[in-house]
mmCIF file of C-alpha atoms and ligand atoms in Angstrom:
data_model
loop_
_atom_site.group_PDB
_atom_site.id
_atom_site.type_symbol
_atom_site.label_atom_id
_atom_site.label_comp_id
_atom_site.label_asym_id
_atom_site.label_seq_id
_atom_site.Cartn_x
_atom_site.Cartn_y
_atom_site.Cartn_z
ATOM 1 C CA MET A 22 0.036 -0.038 0.056
ATOM 2 C CA LYS A 23 1.437 3.222 -1.069
ATOM 3 C CA HIS A 24 -0.840 5.926 -2.002
ATOM 4 C CA VAL A 25 -2.889 6.756 1.091
ATOM 5 C CA VAL A 26 -5.410 9.681 1.763
ATOM 6 C CA LEU A 27 -5.957 10.879 5.200
ATOM 7 C CA THR A 28 -9.210 12.940 5.821
ATOM 8 C CA GLY A 29 -9.682 15.272 8.834
ATOM 9 C CA ALA A 30 -6.011 16.335 8.457
ATOM 10 C CA ALA A 31 -6.607 19.590 10.364
ATOM 11 C CA GLY A 32 -8.044 17.805 13.442
ATOM 12 C CA GLY A 33 -6.421 17.040 16.728
ATOM 13 C CA VAL A 34 -6.056 13.167 16.180
ATOM 14 C CA ALA A 35 -4.221 13.836 12.704
ATOM 15 C CA GLY A 36 -1.982 16.400 14.354
ATOM 16 C CA GLN A 37 -0.752 13.583 16.647
ATOM 17 C CA ILE A 38 -0.439 10.712 14.112
ATOM 18 C CA VAL A 39 0.549 12.350 10.876
ATOM 19 C CA PRO A 40 4.242 12.869 12.101
ATOM 20 C CA LEU A 41 4.224 9.065 12.739
ATOM 21 C CA LEU A 42 2.934 8.277 9.304
ATOM 22 C CA ARG A 43 5.573 10.314 7.418
ATOM 23 C CA GLY A 44 7.484 8.012 5.285
ATOM 24 C CA VAL A 45 5.328 5.126 5.817
ATOM 25 C CA TYR A 46 3.010 5.722 2.836
ATOM 26 C CA ASP A 47 4.017 7.608 -0.237
ATOM 27 C CA PRO A 48 2.261 9.770 -1.098
ATOM 28 C CA LEU A 49 0.398 10.296 2.029
ATOM 29 C CA VAL A 50 -2.216 12.882 0.912
ATOM 30 C CA LEU A 51 -3.756 15.026 3.577
ATOM 31 C CA SER A 52 -7.219 16.515 3.128
ATOM 32 C CA ASP A 53 -9.678 18.643 5.053
ATOM 33 C CA ARG A 54 -11.849 21.654 4.550
ATOM 34 C CA VAL A 55 -9.012 23.973 5.876
ATOM 35 C CA LYS A 56 -5.328 23.625 5.642
ATOM 36 C CA PRO A 57 -3.888 22.009 8.799
ATOM 37 C CA ALA A 58 -1.597 24.283 10.789
ATOM 38 C CA HIS A 59 0.981 21.438 11.166
ATOM 39 C CA LEU A 60 1.569 20.978 7.324
ATOM 40 C CA ALA A 61 5.212 20.136 7.000
ATOM 41 C CA ALA A 62 7.217 21.110 4.141
ATOM 42 C CA GLY A 63 6.579 18.965 0.954
ATOM 43 C CA GLU A 64 3.526 17.370 2.502
ATOM 44 C CA ARG A 65 0.625 17.221 -0.016
ATOM 45 C CA PHE A 66 -2.627 18.786 1.032
ATOM 46 C CA VAL A 67 -5.947 18.637 -1.001
ATOM 47 C CA GLU A 68 -8.833 20.749 0.203
ATOM 48 C CA ALA A 69 -12.260 18.897 0.192
ATOM 49 C CA ASP A 70 -15.461 19.128 1.827
ATOM 50 C CA LEU A 71 -17.038 15.734 2.886
ATOM 51 C CA THR A 72 -20.424 17.187 1.736
ATOM 52 C CA ASP A 73 -19.043 17.496 -1.974
ATOM 53 C CA PRO A 74 -19.183 14.069 -3.600
ATOM 54 C CA ALA A 75 -17.249 15.170 -6.786
ATOM 55 C CA ALA A 76 -14.458 16.753 -4.654
ATOM 56 C CA LEU A 77 -14.193 13.479 -2.788
ATOM 57 C CA GLU A 78 -13.922 11.581 -6.086
ATOM 58 C CA ARG A 79 -11.143 13.787 -7.258
ATOM 59 C CA LEU A 80 -9.423 13.481 -3.925
ATOM 60 C CA LEU A 81 -9.392 9.619 -4.011
ATOM 61 C CA GLU A 82 -8.322 9.318 -7.609
ATOM 62 C CA GLY A 83 -5.423 6.692 -7.743
ATOM 63 C CA ALA A 84 -5.657 6.181 -4.038
ATOM 64 C CA GLU A 85 -5.173 2.647 -2.662
ATOM 65 C CA GLY A 86 -6.190 3.247 1.037
ATOM 66 C CA VAL A 87 -8.019 5.982 3.035
ATOM 67 C CA ILE A 88 -7.595 6.744 6.686
ATOM 68 C CA HIS A 89 -11.081 8.593 7.318
ATOM 69 C CA LEU A 90 -10.639 10.654 10.302
ATOM 70 C CA GLY A 91 -12.753 13.547 8.857
ATOM 71 C CA GLY A 92 -16.145 14.696 10.160
ATOM 72 C CA PHE A 93 -17.466 16.388 13.357
ATOM 73 C CA SER A 94 -15.603 14.912 16.358
ATOM 74 C CA VAL A 95 -17.943 15.629 19.298
ATOM 75 C CA GLU A 96 -21.712 16.074 20.017
ATOM 76 C CA GLY A 97 -23.313 18.502 17.737
ATOM 77 C CA ASP A 98 -26.890 19.562 16.573
ATOM 78 C CA TRP A 99 -28.521 17.077 14.102
ATOM 79 C CA GLU A 100 -28.042 19.315 10.925
ATOM 80 C CA THR A 101 -24.184 19.399 11.744
ATOM 81 C CA ILE A 102 -23.829 15.674 12.525
ATOM 82 C CA HIS A 103 -26.105 14.724 9.554
ATOM 83 C CA ALA A 104 -23.939 16.785 7.118
ATOM 84 C CA ALA A 105 -20.531 16.004 8.329
ATOM 85 C CA ASN A 106 -20.812 12.371 9.705
ATOM 86 C CA ILE A 107 -23.753 10.838 7.843
ATOM 87 C CA ALA A 108 -23.877 12.236 4.429
ATOM 88 C CA GLY A 109 -20.206 13.125 4.638
ATOM 89 C CA CYS A 110 -19.336 9.479 5.589
ATOM 90 C CA TYR A 111 -21.572 8.074 2.846
ATOM 91 C CA ASN A 112 -19.987 10.332 0.213
ATOM 92 C CA LEU A 113 -16.456 9.149 1.396
ATOM 93 C CA PHE A 114 -17.389 5.473 1.207
ATOM 94 C CA GLU A 115 -19.192 5.975 -2.232
ATOM 95 C CA ALA A 116 -16.175 7.991 -3.700
ATOM 96 C CA ALA A 117 -13.832 5.099 -2.393
ATOM 97 C CA ARG A 118 -15.980 2.453 -4.118
ATOM 98 C CA ARG A 119 -16.223 4.514 -7.433
ATOM 99 C CA GLN A 120 -12.468 5.103 -7.496
ATOM 100 C CA GLY A 121 -11.546 1.427 -6.738
ATOM 101 C CA VAL A 122 -9.872 2.193 -3.388
ATOM 102 C CA GLN A 123 -9.000 -1.031 -1.760
ATOM 103 C CA ARG A 124 -9.166 -0.236 1.925
ATOM 104 C CA VAL A 125 -10.831 2.286 4.252
ATOM 105 C CA VAL A 126 -9.848 2.684 7.846
ATOM 106 C CA PHE A 127 -12.850 4.367 9.497
ATOM 107 C CA ALA A 128 -12.325 6.293 12.781
ATOM 108 C CA SER A 129 -15.280 5.203 14.797
ATOM 109 C CA SER A 130 -15.582 6.152 18.458
ATOM 110 C CA ASN A 131 -16.030 4.717 21.976
ATOM 111 C CA HIS A 132 -19.227 6.980 21.919
ATOM 112 C CA ALA A 133 -20.990 4.414 19.577
ATOM 113 C CA VAL A 134 -21.126 2.192 22.893
ATOM 114 C CA GLY A 135 -21.020 4.917 25.383
ATOM 115 C CA PHE A 136 -24.167 3.947 27.265
ATOM 116 C CA TYR A 137 -22.643 0.765 28.552
ATOM 117 C CA GLN A 138 -22.123 1.108 32.276
ATOM 118 C CA ARG A 139 -18.560 1.143 33.480
ATOM 119 C CA ARG A 140 -19.095 -2.134 35.429
ATOM 120 C CA HIS A 141 -19.642 -3.814 32.237
ATOM 121 C CA ARG A 142 -16.786 -5.329 30.058
ATOM 122 C CA ILE A 143 -17.896 -5.365 26.355
ATOM 123 C CA ARG A 144 -17.020 -7.089 23.081
ATOM 124 C CA VAL A 145 -17.098 -5.485 19.642
ATOM 125 C CA ASP A 146 -20.073 -7.555 18.711
ATOM 126 C CA ASP A 147 -22.222 -6.504 21.578
ATOM 127 C CA ARG A 148 -24.894 -4.301 20.226
ATOM 128 C CA VAL A 149 -24.193 -0.589 19.765
ATOM 129 C CA ARG A 150 -25.453 1.925 22.444
ATOM 130 C CA PRO A 151 -24.648 5.447 21.148
ATOM 131 C CA ASP A 152 -24.668 8.025 23.803
ATOM 132 C CA THR A 153 -25.039 11.192 21.447
ATOM 133 C CA ARG A 154 -26.058 11.981 17.993
ATOM 134 C CA TYR A 155 -22.235 11.993 17.372
ATOM 135 C CA GLY A 156 -22.143 8.273 18.713
ATOM 136 C CA LEU A 157 -24.949 7.347 16.577
ATOM 137 C CA SER A 158 -23.176 8.664 13.399
ATOM 138 C CA LYS A 159 -20.222 6.505 14.341
ATOM 139 C CA ALA A 160 -22.490 3.477 14.602
ATOM 140 C CA PHE A 161 -23.741 4.461 11.201
ATOM 141 C CA GLY A 162 -20.293 4.633 9.695
ATOM 142 C CA GLU A 163 -19.482 1.216 11.028
ATOM 143 C CA ALA A 164 -22.599 -0.145 9.486
ATOM 144 C CA LEU A 165 -21.933 1.591 6.236
ATOM 145 C CA GLY A 166 -18.494 0.147 6.188
ATOM 146 C CA SER A 167 -19.805 -3.377 6.718
ATOM 147 C CA LEU A 168 -22.279 -2.790 3.720
ATOM 148 C CA TYR A 169 -19.481 -1.605 1.587
ATOM 149 C CA ALA A 170 -17.310 -4.657 2.628
ATOM 150 C CA ASP A 171 -20.026 -7.252 2.198
ATOM 151 C CA LYS A 172 -21.630 -5.757 -1.016
ATOM 152 C CA PHE A 173 -18.597 -4.365 -2.963
ATOM 153 C CA GLY A 174 -15.549 -6.140 -1.453
ATOM 154 C CA LEU A 175 -14.073 -3.009 -0.021
ATOM 155 C CA ARG A 176 -11.851 -3.954 2.874
ATOM 156 C CA VAL A 177 -13.021 -1.963 5.883
ATOM 157 C CA PHE A 178 -11.395 -1.629 9.308
ATOM 158 C CA SER A 179 -13.282 0.494 11.970
ATOM 159 C CA ILE A 180 -11.619 1.515 15.011
ATOM 160 C CA ARG A 181 -13.605 2.548 17.954
ATOM 161 C CA ILE A 182 -11.258 5.036 19.186
ATOM 162 C CA GLY A 183 -11.003 5.734 23.038
ATOM 163 C CA ASN A 184 -9.121 8.975 23.683
ATOM 164 C CA VAL A 185 -5.999 9.814 21.801
ATOM 165 C CA ALA A 186 -3.332 11.666 23.825
ATOM 166 C CA ASP A 187 0.089 11.343 25.150
ATOM 167 C CA LYS A 188 -1.319 10.347 28.478
ATOM 168 C CA PRO A 189 -4.835 9.639 30.140
ATOM 169 C CA ALA A 190 -6.396 12.795 31.072
ATOM 170 C CA ASP A 191 -8.536 11.655 33.930
ATOM 171 C CA LEU A 192 -10.041 8.308 35.464
ATOM 172 C CA ARG A 193 -12.351 7.620 32.597
ATOM 173 C CA ARG A 194 -9.535 8.004 30.233
ATOM 174 C CA MET A 195 -7.444 5.478 32.162
ATOM 175 C CA SER A 196 -9.878 2.907 30.706
ATOM 176 C CA ILE A 197 -10.199 4.290 27.076
ATOM 177 C CA TRP A 198 -6.826 5.874 26.511
ATOM 178 C CA LEU A 199 -5.013 5.280 23.113
ATOM 179 C CA HIS A 200 -1.546 6.567 22.719
ATOM 180 C CA PRO A 201 -0.885 7.962 19.125
ATOM 181 C CA GLU A 202 1.747 5.168 18.379
ATOM 182 C CA ASP A 203 -0.733 2.455 19.306
ATOM 183 C CA LEU A 204 -3.323 4.071 17.035
ATOM 184 C CA VAL A 205 -0.727 4.315 14.148
ATOM 185 C CA GLN A 206 -0.192 0.459 14.841
ATOM 186 C CA LEU A 207 -3.906 -0.137 14.486
ATOM 187 C CA ILE A 208 -4.214 1.865 11.324
ATOM 188 C CA ARG A 209 -1.205 0.101 9.660
ATOM 189 C CA ILE A 210 -3.016 -3.198 10.571
ATOM 190 C CA GLY A 211 -6.210 -1.874 8.865
ATOM 191 C CA LEU A 212 -4.334 -0.800 5.763
ATOM 192 C CA GLU A 213 -1.783 -3.666 5.378
ATOM 193 C CA HIS A 214 -2.996 -6.931 7.072
ATOM 194 C CA PRO A 215 -3.904 -9.393 4.648
ATOM 195 C CA ALA A 216 -6.753 -10.884 6.799
ATOM 196 C CA VAL A 217 -8.676 -7.603 7.039
ATOM 197 C CA ARG A 218 -12.103 -7.798 5.243
ATOM 198 C CA ASN A 219 -14.844 -6.329 7.497
ATOM 199 C CA GLU A 220 -13.645 -5.535 10.926
ATOM 200 C CA VAL A 221 -14.478 -3.369 14.014
ATOM 201 C CA VAL A 222 -11.976 -3.227 16.839
ATOM 202 C CA PHE A 223 -11.640 -1.123 20.024
ATOM 203 C CA GLY A 224 -9.008 1.404 19.921
ATOM 204 C CA ALA A 225 -7.286 1.379 23.418
ATOM 205 C CA SER A 226 -3.642 1.044 24.564
ATOM 206 C CA ASP A 227 -2.795 -1.586 27.317
ATOM 207 C CA ASN A 228 -5.182 -0.185 29.857
ATOM 208 C CA ALA A 229 -5.456 -2.388 32.985
ATOM 209 C CA ARG A 230 -8.741 -0.732 33.887
ATOM 210 C CA GLY A 231 -10.146 -0.987 30.287
ATOM 211 C CA TRP A 232 -13.839 -2.047 29.691
ATOM 212 C CA TRP A 233 -13.258 -3.539 26.289
ATOM 213 C CA ASP A 234 -12.394 -6.952 25.137
ATOM 214 C CA SER A 235 -9.515 -6.288 22.813
ATOM 215 C CA ARG A 236 -9.111 -9.838 21.269
ATOM 216 C CA ALA A 237 -10.514 -8.651 17.841
ATOM 217 C CA ALA A 238 -7.469 -6.337 17.412
ATOM 218 C CA GLN A 239 -5.122 -8.827 19.111
ATOM 219 C CA ARG A 240 -6.060 -11.685 16.663
ATOM 220 C CA LEU A 241 -4.708 -9.342 13.957
ATOM 221 C CA GLY A 242 -1.426 -8.984 15.687
ATOM 222 C CA TYR A 243 -2.168 -5.775 17.660
ATOM 223 C CA VAL A 244 0.191 -5.470 20.743
ATOM 224 C CA PRO A 245 -0.195 -1.999 22.307
ATOM 225 C CA ARG A 246 3.097 -0.453 23.502
ATOM 226 C CA HIS A 247 1.605 1.939 26.026
ATOM 227 C CA ARG A 248 0.138 1.328 29.471
ATOM 228 C CA SER A 249 -2.068 3.691 31.205
ATOM 229 C CA GLU A 250 -1.173 2.597 34.623
ATOM 230 C CA ASP A 251 2.266 4.253 33.973
ATOM 231 C CA HIS A 252 0.402 7.549 34.063
ATOM 232 C CA VAL A 253 -1.985 6.753 37.029
ATOM 233 C CA ALA A 254 -0.699 9.542 39.320
ATOM 234 C CA TYR A 255 -1.149 12.133 36.666
ATOM 235 C CA ALA A 256 -4.647 10.965 35.620
ATOM 236 C CA LEU A 257 -5.993 10.790 39.075
ATOM 237 C CA GLY A 258 -4.472 14.229 39.840
ATOM 238 C CA GLU A 259 -6.475 15.532 36.979
ATOM 239 C CA GLN A 260 -9.560 13.624 38.026
ATOM 240 C CA ALA A 261 -9.372 15.415 41.483
ATOM 241 C CA LYS A 262 -9.887 18.746 39.743
ATOM 242 C CA LEU A 263 -13.206 17.588 38.215
ATOM 243 C CA ALA A 264 -16.588 17.907 39.822
ATOM 244 C CA PRO A 265 -18.437 14.690 40.349
ATOM 245 C CA ASP A 266 -20.845 13.832 37.425
ATOM 246 C CA PRO A 267 -23.579 11.553 38.851
ATOM 247 C CA VAL A 268 -24.815 10.324 35.415
ATOM 248 C CA GLY A 269 -21.535 10.581 33.505
ATOM 249 C CA ASP A 270 -19.514 8.777 36.168
ATOM 250 C CA VAL A 271 -21.782 5.633 35.749
ATOM 251 C CA PHE A 272 -21.401 5.216 32.052
ATOM 252 C CA GLN A 273 -18.430 4.577 29.785
ATOM 253 C CA GLY A 274 -19.146 7.526 27.621
ATOM 254 C CA GLY A 275 -18.895 9.962 30.576
ATOM 255 C CA ALA A 276 -20.147 13.493 29.980
ATOM 256 C CA PHE A 277 -21.359 12.542 26.523
ATOM 257 C CA CYS A 278 -24.123 10.439 28.290
ATOM 258 C CA ALA A 279 -24.902 13.104 30.892
ATOM 259 C CA ALA A 280 -25.576 15.817 28.256
ATOM 260 C CA GLU A 281 -29.299 16.197 27.634
ATOM 261 C CA PHE A 282 -30.022 13.188 29.849
ATOM 262 C CA SER A 283 -33.626 12.777 31.142
ATOM 263 C CA ALA A 284 -34.214 9.048 31.506
ATOM 264 C CA PRO A 285 -35.396 7.647 34.860
ATOM 265 C CA TRP A 286 -32.652 7.383 37.476
ATOM 266 C CA PRO A 287 -31.078 5.200 38.645
ATOM 267 C CA PRO A 288 -30.918 3.157 35.356
ATOM 268 C CA GLU A 289 -32.778 -0.228 35.535
ATOM 269 C CA GLU A 290 -31.033 -3.537 35.820
ATOM 270 C CA GLY A 291 -29.562 -4.498 32.354
ATOM 271 C CA GLY A 292 -29.170 -0.658 31.666
HETATM 272 C C1 15L B 11 -14.336 11.136 21.096
HETATM 273 O O1 15L B 11 -14.783 10.297 20.196
HETATM 274 C C2 15L B 11 -14.031 12.554 20.696
HETATM 275 O O2 15L B 11 -13.750 12.807 19.419
HETATM 276 C C3 15L B 11 -12.820 13.144 21.487
HETATM 277 O O3 15L B 11 -12.952 14.512 21.470
HETATM 278 C C4 15L B 11 -13.027 12.794 22.938
HETATM 279 O O4 15L B 11 -14.110 13.380 23.627
HETATM 280 C C5 15L B 11 -13.100 11.253 23.067
HETATM 281 O O5 15L B 11 -14.115 10.796 22.297
HETATM 282 C C6 15L B 11 -13.388 10.701 24.494
HETATM 283 O O6 15L B 11 -14.430 9.925 24.772
HETATM 284 O O7 15L B 11 -12.732 11.100 25.525
#
């Protein structure tokens, strides 16, 4: 795999992983609606809006693989989520199919399953429980990828990303943290591993307090290099600065679950 396009290049996750992907794929074409601040000399950038199917087709001409980080990366109103993450994601997969792209790595999110309680350990094939319109759009993207894999033979690798950062930012992130180097390892599995057909994996580093069964990724050779427990003092120090969140602290999705929450409390057994 040589020619790879990365969408969402101006976003925070791209800022952490693009430096690690330099020299791995050639060309690595970066794309977004706006030019990334961190564009390095000689790096190729193509402006494209996910709501513009023709621009996406031009962007993917000749590409073998796509890393689709683009879209709206937190909760938003329905119009915003629909345009960027529902229609935008559809446009991206459709352009990939029409241009004969071989593989798409889709940046899904832990918020596709955010309404599982923290006392539960979950597997990738447990049903989705989105915690927001944003999480719903990520579940849609995973299902869309599955359709394009089964119907058109596109190889699709969806990563339910936890929280990408150099260290876990608080107690919740101790369970879902994903170091940028571990994310790059997962992306490379998605783009290069011969067994990838139609996969969903959790994107987490080696988190002793994790909630997710990581065997789906491990079966494809994923061995995370970073351990959240190495940063426990920092994370708990940051947690101590936060106010308790009676709803968010119960669920894996945290504050995403608490926003707009009005269901009966406490949640019923099985909730
Ligand atoms: C996400 O999916 C968001 O894109 C990111 O901004 C974080 O909020 C992360 O989840 C998280 O759950 O910490």
